PDB file of C-alpha atoms in Angstrom:
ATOM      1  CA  UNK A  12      -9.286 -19.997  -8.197  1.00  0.00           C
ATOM      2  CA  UNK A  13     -13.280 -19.592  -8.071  1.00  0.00           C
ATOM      3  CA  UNK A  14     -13.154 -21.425  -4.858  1.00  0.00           C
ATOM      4  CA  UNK A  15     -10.252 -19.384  -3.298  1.00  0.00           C
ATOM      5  CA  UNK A  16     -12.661 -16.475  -4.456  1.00  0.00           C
ATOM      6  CA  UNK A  17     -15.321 -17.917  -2.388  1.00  0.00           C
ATOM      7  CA  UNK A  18     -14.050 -19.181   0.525  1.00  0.00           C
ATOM      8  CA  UNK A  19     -12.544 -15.433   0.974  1.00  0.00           C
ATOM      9  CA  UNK A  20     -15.560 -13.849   0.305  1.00  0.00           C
ATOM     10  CA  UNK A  21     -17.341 -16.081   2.951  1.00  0.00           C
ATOM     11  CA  UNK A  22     -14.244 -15.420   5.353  1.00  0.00           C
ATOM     12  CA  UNK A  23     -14.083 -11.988   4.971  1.00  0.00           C
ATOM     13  CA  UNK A  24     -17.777 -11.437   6.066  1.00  0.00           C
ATOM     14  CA  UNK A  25     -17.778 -13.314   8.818  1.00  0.00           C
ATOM     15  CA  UNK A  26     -14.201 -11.299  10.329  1.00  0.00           C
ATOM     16  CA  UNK A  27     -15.832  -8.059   9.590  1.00  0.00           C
ATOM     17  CA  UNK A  28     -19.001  -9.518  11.364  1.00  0.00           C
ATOM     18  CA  UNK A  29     -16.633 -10.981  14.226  1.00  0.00           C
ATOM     19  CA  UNK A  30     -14.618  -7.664  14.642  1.00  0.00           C
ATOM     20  CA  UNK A  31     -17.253  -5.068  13.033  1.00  0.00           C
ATOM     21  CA  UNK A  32     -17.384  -2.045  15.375  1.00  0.00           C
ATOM     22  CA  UNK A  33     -14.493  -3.233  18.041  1.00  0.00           C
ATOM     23  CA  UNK A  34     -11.986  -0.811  18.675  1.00  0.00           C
ATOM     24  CA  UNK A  35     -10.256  -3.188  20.687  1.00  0.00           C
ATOM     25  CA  UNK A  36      -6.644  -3.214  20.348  1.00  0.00           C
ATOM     26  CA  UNK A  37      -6.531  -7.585  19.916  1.00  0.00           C
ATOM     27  CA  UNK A  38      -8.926  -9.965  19.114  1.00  0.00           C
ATOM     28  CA  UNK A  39      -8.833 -12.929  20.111  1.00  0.00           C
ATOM     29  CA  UNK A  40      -9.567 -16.246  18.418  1.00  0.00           C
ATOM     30  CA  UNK A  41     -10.105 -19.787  19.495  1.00  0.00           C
ATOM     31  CA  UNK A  42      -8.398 -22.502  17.778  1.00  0.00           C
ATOM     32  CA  UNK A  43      -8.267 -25.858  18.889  1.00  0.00           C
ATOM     33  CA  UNK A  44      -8.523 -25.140  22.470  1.00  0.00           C
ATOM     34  CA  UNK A  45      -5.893 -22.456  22.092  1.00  0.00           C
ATOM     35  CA  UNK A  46      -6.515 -18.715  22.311  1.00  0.00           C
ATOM     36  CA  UNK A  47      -4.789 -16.450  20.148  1.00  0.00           C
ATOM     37  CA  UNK A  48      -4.976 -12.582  20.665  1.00  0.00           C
ATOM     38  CA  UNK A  49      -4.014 -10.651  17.244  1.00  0.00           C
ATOM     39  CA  UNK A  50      -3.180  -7.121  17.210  1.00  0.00           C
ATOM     40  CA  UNK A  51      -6.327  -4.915  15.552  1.00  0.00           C
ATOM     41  CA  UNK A  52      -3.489  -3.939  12.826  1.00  0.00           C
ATOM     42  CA  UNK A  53      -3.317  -7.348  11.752  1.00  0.00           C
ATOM     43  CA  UNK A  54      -6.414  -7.991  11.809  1.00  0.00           C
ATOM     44  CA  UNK A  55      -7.304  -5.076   9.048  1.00  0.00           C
ATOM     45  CA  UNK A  56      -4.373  -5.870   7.024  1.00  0.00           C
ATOM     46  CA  UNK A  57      -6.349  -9.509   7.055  1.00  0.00           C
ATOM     47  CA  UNK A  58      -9.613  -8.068   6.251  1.00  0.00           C
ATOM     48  CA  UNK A  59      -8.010  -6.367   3.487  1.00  0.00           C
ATOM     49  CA  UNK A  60      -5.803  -9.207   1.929  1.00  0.00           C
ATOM     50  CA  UNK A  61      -9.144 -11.373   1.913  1.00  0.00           C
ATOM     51  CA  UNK A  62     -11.444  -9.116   0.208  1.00  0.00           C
ATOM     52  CA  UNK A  63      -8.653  -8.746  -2.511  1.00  0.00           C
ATOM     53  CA  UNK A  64      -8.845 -12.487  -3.040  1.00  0.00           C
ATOM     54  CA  UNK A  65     -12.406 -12.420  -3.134  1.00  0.00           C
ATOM     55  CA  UNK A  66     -12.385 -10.029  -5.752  1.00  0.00           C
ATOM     56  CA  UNK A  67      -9.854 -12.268  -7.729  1.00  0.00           C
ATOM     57  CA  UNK A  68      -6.877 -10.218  -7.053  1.00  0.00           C
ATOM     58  CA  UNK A  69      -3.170 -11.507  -6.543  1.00  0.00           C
ATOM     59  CA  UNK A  70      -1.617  -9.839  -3.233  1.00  0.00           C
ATOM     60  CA  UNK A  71       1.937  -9.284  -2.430  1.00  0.00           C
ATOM     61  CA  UNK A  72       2.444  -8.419   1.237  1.00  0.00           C
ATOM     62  CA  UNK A  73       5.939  -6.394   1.786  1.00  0.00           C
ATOM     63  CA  UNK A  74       7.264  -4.968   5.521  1.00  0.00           C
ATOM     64  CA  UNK A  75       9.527  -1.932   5.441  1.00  0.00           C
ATOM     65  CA  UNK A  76      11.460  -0.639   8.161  1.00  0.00           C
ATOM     66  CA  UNK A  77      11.011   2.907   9.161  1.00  0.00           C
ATOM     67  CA  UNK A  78      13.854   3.563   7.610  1.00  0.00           C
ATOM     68  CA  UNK A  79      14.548   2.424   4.320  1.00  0.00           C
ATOM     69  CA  UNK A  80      17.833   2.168   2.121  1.00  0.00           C
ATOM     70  CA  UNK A  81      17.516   3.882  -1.603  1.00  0.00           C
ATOM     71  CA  UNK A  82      16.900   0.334  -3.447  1.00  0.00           C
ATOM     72  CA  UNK A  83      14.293  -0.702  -0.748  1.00  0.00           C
ATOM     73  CA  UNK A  84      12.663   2.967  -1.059  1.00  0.00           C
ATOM     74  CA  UNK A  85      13.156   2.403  -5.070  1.00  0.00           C
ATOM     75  CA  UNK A  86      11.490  -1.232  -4.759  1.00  0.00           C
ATOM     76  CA  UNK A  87       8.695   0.832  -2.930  1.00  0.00           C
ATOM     77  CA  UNK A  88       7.995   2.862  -5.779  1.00  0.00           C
ATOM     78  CA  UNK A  89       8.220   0.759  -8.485  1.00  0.00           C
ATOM     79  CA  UNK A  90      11.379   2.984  -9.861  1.00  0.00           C
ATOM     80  CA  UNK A  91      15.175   2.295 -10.219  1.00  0.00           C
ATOM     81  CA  UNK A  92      17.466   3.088  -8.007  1.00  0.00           C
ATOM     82  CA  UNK A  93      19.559   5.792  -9.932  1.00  0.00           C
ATOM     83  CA  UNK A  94      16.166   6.989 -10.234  1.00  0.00           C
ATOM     84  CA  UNK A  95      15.240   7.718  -6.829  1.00  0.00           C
ATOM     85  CA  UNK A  96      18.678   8.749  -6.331  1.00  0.00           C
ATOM     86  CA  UNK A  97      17.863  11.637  -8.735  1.00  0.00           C
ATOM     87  CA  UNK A  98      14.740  12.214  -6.807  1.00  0.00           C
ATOM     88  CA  UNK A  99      16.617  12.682  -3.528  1.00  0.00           C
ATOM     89  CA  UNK A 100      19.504  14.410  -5.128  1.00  0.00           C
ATOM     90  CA  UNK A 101      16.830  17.270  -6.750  1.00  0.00           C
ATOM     91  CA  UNK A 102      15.116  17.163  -2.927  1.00  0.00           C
ATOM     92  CA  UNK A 103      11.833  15.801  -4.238  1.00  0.00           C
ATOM     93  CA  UNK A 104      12.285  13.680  -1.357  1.00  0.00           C
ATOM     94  CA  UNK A 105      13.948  13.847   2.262  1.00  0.00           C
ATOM     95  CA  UNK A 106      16.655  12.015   3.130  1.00  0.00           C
ATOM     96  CA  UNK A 107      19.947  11.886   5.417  1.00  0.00           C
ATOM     97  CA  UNK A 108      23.559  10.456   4.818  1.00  0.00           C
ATOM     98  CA  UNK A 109      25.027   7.277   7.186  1.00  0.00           C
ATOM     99  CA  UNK A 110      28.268   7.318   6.758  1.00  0.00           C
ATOM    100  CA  UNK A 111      28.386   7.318   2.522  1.00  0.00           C
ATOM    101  CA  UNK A 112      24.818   5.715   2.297  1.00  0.00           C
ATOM    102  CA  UNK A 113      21.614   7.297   2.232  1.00  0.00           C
ATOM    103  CA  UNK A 114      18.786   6.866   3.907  1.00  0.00           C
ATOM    104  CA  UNK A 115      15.168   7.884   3.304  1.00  0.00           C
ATOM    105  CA  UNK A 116      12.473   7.541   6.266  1.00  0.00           C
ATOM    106  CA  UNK A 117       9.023   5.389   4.720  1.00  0.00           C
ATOM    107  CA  UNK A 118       6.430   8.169   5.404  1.00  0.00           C
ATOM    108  CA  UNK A 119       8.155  10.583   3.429  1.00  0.00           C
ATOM    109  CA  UNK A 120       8.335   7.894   0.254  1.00  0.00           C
ATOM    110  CA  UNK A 121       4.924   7.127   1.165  1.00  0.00           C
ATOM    111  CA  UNK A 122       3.880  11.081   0.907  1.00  0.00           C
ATOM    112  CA  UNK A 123       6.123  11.255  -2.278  1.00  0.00           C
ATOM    113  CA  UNK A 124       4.079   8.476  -3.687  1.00  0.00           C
ATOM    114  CA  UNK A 125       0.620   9.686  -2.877  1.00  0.00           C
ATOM    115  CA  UNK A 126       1.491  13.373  -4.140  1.00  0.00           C
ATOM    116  CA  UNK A 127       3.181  11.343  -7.213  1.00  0.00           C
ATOM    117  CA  UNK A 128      -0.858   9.514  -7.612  1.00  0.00           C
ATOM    118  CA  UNK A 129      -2.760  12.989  -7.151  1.00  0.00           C
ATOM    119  CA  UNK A 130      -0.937  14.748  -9.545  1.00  0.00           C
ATOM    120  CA  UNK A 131      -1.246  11.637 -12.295  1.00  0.00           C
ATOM    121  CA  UNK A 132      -5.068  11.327 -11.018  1.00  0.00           C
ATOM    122  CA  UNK A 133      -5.597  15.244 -11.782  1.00  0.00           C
ATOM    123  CA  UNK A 134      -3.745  15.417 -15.155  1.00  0.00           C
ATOM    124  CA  UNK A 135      -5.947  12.354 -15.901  1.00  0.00           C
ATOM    125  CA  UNK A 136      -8.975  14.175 -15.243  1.00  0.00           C
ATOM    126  CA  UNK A 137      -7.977  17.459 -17.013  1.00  0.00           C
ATOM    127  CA  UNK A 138      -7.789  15.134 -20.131  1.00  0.00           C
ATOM    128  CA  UNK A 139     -10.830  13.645 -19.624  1.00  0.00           C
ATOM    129  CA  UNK A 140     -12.218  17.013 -19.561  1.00  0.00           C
ATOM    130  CA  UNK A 141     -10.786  18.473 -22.594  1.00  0.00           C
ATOM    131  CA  UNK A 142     -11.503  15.385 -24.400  1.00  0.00           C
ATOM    132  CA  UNK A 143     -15.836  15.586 -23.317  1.00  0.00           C
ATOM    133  CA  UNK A 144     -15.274  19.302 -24.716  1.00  0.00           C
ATOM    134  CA  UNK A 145     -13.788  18.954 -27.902  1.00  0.00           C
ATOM    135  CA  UNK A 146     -16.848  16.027 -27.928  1.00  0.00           C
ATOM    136  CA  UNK A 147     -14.005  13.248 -28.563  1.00  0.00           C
ATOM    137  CA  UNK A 148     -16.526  10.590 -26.699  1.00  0.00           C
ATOM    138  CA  UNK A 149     -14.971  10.047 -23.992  1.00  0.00           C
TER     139      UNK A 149
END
């Protein structure tokens, strides 16, 4: 694991060294003799998986479709499925009938989920607050 850690580490710095500042759209490698052109997407979503390793952190890499069914939206959020069904059914998020199946588009669970994270993050720090007042040591 320490190693894994390391070698990361040392990869990561030399890609962001490598790429740092490009605003290409590819880059392109040499391996072997071969040349390999990978989009500037991948490239971050590399940069990022790496430095999680180097920090000694597992990573999970999942690909959605625009367009996601309720138990791929509900795998999203961590959640059941008859939960988000309750969540589309009150209209906390969008979604559209096929046929007798729903659908629900990624960027709105996406938005759902980062308005879901502000509003824990806030009630979190109102706590915080009110604990430092009442002198709780926190």
């Amino acid at each position: 694991m320490a190693k894994d850690q390391k070698d990361a580490r040392q990869s990561v710095e030399v890609l962001k060294r490598i790429t740092g500042g490009t605003k290409q759209d590819a880059v392109v490698f040499q391996v072997e003799g071969t040349s390999i052109s990978v989009p500037r997407k991948a490239i971050l979503i590399l940069e990022k998986v790496l430095d999680e390793m180097a920090d000694g952190r597992n990573v999970e890499i999942a690909s959605f479709s625009k367009e996601l069914t309720t138990q791929e939206a509900a795998d999203f959020l961590k959640v059941s499925r008859p939960h988000l069904v309750k969540l589309l059914e009150t209209g906390k998020i969008p979604y559209k009938k096929v046929g007798p199946r729903r659908r629900v588009l990624l960027e709105d669970v996406k938005k759902y989920d980062s308005l879901l994270r502000e509003t824990r993050n806030s009630a979190l720090d109102k706590l915080v607050r009110e604990a430092q007042e009442m002198g709780l040591g926190y």
